[in-house]
mmCIF file of C-alpha atoms in Angstrom:
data_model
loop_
_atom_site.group_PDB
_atom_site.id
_atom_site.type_symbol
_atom_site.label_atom_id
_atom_site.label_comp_id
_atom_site.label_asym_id
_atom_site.label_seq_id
_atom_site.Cartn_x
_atom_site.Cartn_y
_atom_site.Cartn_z
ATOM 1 C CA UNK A 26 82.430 -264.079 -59.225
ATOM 2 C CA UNK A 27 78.650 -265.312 -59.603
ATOM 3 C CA UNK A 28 77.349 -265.988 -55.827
ATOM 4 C CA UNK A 29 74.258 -267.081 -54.672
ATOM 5 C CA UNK A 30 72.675 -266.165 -51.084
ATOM 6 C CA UNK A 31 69.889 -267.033 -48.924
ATOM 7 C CA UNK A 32 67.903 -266.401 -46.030
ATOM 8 C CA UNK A 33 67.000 -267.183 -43.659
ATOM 9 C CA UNK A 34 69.150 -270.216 -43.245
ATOM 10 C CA UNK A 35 66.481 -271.445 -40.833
ATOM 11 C CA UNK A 36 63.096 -270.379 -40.459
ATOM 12 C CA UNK A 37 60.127 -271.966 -38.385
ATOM 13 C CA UNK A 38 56.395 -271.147 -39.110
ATOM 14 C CA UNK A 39 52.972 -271.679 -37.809
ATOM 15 C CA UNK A 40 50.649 -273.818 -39.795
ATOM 16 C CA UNK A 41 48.867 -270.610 -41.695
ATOM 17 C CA UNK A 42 51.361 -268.367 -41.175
ATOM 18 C CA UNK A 43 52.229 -266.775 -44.458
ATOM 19 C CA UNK A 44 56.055 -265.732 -44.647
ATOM 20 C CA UNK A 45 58.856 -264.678 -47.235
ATOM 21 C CA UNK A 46 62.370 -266.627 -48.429
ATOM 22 C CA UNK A 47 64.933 -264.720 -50.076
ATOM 23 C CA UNK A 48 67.342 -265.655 -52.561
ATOM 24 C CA UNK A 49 70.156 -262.609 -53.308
ATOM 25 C CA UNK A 50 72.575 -263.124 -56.299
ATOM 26 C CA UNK A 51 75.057 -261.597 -58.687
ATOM 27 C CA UNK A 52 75.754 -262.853 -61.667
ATOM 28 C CA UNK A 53 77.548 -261.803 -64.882
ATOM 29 C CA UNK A 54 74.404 -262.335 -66.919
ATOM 30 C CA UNK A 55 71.090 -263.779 -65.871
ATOM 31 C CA UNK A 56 70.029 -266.382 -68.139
ATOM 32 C CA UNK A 57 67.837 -268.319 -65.574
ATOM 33 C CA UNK A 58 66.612 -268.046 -62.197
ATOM 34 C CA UNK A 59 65.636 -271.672 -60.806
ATOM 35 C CA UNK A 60 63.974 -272.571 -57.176
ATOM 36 C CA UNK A 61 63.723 -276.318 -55.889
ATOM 37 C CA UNK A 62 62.717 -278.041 -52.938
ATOM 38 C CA UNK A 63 64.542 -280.517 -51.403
ATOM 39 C CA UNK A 64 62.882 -283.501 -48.505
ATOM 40 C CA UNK A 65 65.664 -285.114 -46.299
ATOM 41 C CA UNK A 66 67.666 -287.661 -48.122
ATOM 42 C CA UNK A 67 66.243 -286.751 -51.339
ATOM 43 C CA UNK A 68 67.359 -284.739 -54.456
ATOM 44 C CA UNK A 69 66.171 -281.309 -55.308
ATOM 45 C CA UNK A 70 62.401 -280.972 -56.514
ATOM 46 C CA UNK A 71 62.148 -278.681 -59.153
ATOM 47 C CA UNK A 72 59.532 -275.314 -58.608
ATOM 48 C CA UNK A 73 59.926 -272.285 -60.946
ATOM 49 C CA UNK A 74 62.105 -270.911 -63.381
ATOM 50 C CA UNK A 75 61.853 -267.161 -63.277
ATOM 51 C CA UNK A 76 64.056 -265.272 -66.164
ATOM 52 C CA UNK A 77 63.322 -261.681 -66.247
ATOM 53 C CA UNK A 78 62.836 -258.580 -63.479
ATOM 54 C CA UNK A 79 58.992 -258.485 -62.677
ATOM 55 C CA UNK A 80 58.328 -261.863 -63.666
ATOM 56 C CA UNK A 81 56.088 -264.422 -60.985
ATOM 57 C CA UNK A 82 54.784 -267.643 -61.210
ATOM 58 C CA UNK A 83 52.726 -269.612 -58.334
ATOM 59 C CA UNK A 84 51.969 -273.066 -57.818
ATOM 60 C CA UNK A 85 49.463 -273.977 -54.839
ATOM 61 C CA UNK A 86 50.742 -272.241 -51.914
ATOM 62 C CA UNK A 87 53.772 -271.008 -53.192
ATOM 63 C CA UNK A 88 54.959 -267.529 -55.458
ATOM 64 C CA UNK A 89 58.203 -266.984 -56.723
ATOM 65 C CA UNK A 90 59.173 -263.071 -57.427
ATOM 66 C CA UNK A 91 62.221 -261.665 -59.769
ATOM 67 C CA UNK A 92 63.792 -258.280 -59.129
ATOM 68 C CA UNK A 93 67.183 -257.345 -60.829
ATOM 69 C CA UNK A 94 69.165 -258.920 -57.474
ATOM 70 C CA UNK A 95 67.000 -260.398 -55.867
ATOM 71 C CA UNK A 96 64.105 -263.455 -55.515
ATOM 72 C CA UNK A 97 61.503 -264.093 -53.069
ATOM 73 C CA UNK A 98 59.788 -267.199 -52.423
ATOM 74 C CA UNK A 99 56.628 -266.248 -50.618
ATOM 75 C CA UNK A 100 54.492 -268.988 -49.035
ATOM 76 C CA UNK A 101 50.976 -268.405 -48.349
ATOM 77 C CA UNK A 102 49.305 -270.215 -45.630
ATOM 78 C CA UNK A 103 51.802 -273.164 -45.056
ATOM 79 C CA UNK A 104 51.260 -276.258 -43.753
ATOM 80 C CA UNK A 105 53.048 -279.246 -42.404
ATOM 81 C CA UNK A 106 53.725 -280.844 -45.902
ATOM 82 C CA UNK A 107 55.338 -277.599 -46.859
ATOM 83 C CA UNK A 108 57.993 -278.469 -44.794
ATOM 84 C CA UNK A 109 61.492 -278.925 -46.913
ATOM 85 C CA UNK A 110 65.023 -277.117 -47.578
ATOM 86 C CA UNK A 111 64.268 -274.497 -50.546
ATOM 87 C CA UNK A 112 67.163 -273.839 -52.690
ATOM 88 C CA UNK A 113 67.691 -271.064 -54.986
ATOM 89 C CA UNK A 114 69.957 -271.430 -57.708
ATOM 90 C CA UNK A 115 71.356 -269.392 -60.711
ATOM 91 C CA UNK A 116 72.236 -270.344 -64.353
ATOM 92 C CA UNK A 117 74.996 -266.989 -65.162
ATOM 93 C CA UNK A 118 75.855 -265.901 -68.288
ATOM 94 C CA UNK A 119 79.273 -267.428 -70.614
ATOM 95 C CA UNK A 120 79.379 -271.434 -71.270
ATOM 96 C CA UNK A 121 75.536 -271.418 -70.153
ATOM 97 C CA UNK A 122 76.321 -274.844 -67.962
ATOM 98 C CA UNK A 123 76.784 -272.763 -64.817
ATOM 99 C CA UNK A 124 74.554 -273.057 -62.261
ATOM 100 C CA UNK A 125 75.308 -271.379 -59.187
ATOM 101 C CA UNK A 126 73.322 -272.486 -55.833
ATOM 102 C CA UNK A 127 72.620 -271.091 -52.771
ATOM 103 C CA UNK A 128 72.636 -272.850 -49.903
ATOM 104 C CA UNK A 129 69.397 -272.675 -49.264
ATOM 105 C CA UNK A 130 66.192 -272.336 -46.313
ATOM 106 C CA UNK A 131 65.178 -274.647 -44.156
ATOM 107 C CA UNK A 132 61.414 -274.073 -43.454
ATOM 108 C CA UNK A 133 59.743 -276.132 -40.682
ATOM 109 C CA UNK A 134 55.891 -275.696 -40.393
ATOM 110 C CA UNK A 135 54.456 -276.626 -37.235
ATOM 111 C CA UNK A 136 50.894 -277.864 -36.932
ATOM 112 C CA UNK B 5 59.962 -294.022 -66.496
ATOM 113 C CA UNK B 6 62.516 -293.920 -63.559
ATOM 114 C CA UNK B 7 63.875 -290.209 -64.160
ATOM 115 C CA UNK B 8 67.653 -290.220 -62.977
ATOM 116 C CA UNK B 9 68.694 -292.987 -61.185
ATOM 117 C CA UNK B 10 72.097 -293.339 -59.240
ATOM 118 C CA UNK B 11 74.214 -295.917 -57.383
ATOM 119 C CA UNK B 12 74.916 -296.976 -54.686
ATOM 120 C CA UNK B 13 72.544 -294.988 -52.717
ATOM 121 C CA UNK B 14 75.566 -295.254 -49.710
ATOM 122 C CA UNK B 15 79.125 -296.619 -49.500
ATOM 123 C CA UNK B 16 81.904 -295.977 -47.128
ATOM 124 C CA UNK B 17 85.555 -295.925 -48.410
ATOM 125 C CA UNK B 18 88.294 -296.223 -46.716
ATOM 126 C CA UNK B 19 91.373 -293.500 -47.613
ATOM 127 C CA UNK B 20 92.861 -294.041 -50.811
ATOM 128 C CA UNK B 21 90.498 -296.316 -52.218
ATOM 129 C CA UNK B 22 88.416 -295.789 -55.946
ATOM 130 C CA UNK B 23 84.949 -296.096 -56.840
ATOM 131 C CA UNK B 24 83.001 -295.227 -59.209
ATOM 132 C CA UNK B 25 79.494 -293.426 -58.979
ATOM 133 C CA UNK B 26 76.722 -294.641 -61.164
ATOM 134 C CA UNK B 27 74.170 -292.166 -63.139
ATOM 135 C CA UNK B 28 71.979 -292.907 -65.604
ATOM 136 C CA UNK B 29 68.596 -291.005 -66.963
ATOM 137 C CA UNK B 30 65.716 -292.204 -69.100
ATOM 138 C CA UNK B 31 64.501 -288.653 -70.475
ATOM 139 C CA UNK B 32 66.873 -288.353 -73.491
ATOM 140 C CA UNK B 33 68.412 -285.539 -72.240
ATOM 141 C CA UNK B 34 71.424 -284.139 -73.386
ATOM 142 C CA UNK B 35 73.105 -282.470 -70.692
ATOM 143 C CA UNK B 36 74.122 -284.533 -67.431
ATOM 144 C CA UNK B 37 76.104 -282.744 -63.792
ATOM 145 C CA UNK B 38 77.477 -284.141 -61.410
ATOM 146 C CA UNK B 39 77.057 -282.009 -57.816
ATOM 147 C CA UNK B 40 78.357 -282.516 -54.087
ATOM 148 C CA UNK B 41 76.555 -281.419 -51.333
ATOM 149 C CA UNK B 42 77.406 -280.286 -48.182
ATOM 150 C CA UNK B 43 76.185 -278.530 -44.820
ATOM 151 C CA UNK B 44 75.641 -275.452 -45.132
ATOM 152 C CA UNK B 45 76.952 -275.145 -48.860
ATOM 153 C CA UNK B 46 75.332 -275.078 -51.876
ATOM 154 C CA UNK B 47 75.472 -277.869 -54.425
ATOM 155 C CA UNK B 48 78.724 -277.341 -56.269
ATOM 156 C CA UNK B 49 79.262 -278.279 -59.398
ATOM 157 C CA UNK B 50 82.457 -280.925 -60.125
ATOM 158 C CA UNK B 51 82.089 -281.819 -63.639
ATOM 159 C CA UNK B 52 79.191 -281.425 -66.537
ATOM 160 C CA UNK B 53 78.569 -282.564 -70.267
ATOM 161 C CA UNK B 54 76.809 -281.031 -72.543
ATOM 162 C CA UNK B 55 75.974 -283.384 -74.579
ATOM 163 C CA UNK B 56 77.102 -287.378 -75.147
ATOM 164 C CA UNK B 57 80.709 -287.269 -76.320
ATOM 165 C CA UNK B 58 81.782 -284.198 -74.332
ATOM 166 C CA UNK B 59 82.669 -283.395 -70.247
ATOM 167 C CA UNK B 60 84.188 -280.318 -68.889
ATOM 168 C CA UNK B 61 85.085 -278.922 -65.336
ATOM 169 C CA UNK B 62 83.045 -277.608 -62.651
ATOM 170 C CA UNK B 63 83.834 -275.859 -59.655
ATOM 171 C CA UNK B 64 85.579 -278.437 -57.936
ATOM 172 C CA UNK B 65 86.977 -280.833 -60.272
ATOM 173 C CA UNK B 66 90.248 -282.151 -57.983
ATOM 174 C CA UNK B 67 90.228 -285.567 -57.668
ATOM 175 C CA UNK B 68 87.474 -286.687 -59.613
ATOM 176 C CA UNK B 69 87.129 -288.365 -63.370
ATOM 177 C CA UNK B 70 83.933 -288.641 -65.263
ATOM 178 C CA UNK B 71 83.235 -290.521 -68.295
ATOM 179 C CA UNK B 72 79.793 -289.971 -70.682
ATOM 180 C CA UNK B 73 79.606 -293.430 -71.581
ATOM 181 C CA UNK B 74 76.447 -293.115 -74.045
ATOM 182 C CA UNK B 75 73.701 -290.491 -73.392
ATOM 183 C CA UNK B 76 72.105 -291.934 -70.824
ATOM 184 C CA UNK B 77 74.887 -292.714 -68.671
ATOM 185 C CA UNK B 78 77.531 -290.286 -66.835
ATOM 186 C CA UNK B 79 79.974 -291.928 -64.553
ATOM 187 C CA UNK B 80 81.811 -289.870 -61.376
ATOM 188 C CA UNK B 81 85.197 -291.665 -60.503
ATOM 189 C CA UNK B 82 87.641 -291.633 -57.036
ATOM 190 C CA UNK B 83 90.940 -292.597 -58.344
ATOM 191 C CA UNK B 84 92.028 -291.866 -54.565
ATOM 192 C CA UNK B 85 89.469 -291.322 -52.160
ATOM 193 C CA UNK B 86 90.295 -288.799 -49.095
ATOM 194 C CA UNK B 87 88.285 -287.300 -46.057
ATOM 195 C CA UNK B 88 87.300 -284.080 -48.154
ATOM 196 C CA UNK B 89 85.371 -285.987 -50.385
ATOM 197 C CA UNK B 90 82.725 -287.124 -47.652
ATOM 198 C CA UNK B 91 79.651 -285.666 -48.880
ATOM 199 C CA UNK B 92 76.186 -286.399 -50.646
ATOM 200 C CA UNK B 93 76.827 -286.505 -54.461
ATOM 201 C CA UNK B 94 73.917 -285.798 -56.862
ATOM 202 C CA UNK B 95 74.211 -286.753 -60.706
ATOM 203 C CA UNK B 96 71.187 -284.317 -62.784
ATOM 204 C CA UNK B 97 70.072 -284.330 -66.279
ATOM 205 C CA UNK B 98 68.679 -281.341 -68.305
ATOM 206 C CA UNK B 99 67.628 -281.601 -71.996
ATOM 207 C CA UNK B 100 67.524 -279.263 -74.529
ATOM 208 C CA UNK B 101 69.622 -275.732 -74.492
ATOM 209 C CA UNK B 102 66.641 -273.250 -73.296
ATOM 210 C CA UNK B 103 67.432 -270.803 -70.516
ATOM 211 C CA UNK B 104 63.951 -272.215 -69.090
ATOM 212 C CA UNK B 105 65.052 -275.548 -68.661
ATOM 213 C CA UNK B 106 65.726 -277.343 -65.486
ATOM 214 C CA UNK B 107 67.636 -279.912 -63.913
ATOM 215 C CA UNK B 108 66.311 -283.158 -62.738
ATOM 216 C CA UNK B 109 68.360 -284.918 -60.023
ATOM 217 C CA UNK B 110 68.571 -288.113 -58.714
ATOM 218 C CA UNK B 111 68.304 -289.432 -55.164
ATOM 219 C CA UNK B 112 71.821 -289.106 -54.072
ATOM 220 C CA UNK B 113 75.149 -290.897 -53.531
ATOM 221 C CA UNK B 114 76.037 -290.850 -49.331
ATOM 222 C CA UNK B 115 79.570 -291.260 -49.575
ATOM 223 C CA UNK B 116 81.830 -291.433 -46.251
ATOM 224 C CA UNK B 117 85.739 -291.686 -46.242
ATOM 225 C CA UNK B 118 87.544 -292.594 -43.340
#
């Protein structure tokens, strides 16, 4: 069965300091590993796509890392703004429509 | 362009009574979900189509109906509403078939059932 974890479920920060999310999954066949952010009340913000072991890809304060079982979601000097549930979710192998979430970090960044 | 817009944005039902949850996206996608959401739980999938023309079952299909009416639109129905299905439901689009392609959601259905 494809699964999707993550932790911490909860995770409060600093402003500046620089900390780690995980995202653990198994899956009959990778085809597409997917992080998103989500505000209160709001839908999921899409991040990164990561598809193969080694792979990373940044965007401002954020880099998202792809082992063979794992992803990280490392956050470099946060601040306030940065402030969201991050979910990590999985698209597996067969009808390619499944996509498997976690249920995902919430990060609070204190000034 | 709006991106995927749903409605209501909240409605409270009482037990046994139907609605029907509004998506539609302006991206020409082909592919269009429909998720629930809740604590501590990942979004799950209920039902999907692939492209206009087609649905198929999610995760947790049971007690829901969806229709693609054209291939902007994808519609969630309640036939019976019940307790279990309090939760935030998200409609998403995706277009194209590429592994690298994500899914844009929309703002979110706040359904409560008493």
């Amino acid at each position: 069965e494809d699964q999707v974890t993550q932790s911490p479920e909860a995770l409060r920060l600093q402003e500046g300091e620089s900390s780690s999310l995980n995202c653990s999954y198994t899956v009959s066949g990778l085809r597409g590993l997917f992080w998103y952010r989500q505000d209160p009340g709001k839908g999921p913000e899409f991040l990164f796509t990561l598809y193969s072991a080694g792979e990373e890809k940044e965007k401002e304060r954020l880099k998202a890392t792809l082992t063979k079982k794992e992803s990280f979601l490392h956050i470099t000097a946060p601040k306030p703004e940065d402030s969201a549930t991050y979910l990590c979710a999985v698209q597996a192998g067969g009808y390619g429509q499944n996509f498997v979430f976690g249920p995902g970090t919430r990060l609070s960044v204190l000034p | 362009n709006a991106g995927v817009t749903q409605t209501p944005k909240f409605q409270v039902l009482k037990t046994g009574q139907s609605m029907t949850l509004q998506c539609a996206q302006d991206m020409n996608h082909n592919s269009m979900y429909w998720y629930r959401q809740d604590p501590g739980m990942g979004l799950r999938l209920i039902y999907y189509s692939a492209s206009e023309g087609t649905t198929d079952k999610g995760e947790v299909p049971n007690g829901y109906n969806v229709s693609r009416l054209n291939k902007r639109e994808f519609s969630l129905r309640l036939e019976s509403a019940a307790p279990s299905q309090t939760s935030v439901y998200f409609c998403a689009s995706r277009g194209g078939f590429s592994s690298y392609n994500e899914q844009f959601f929309g703002p979110g259905t706040r359904l409560t059932v008493l």
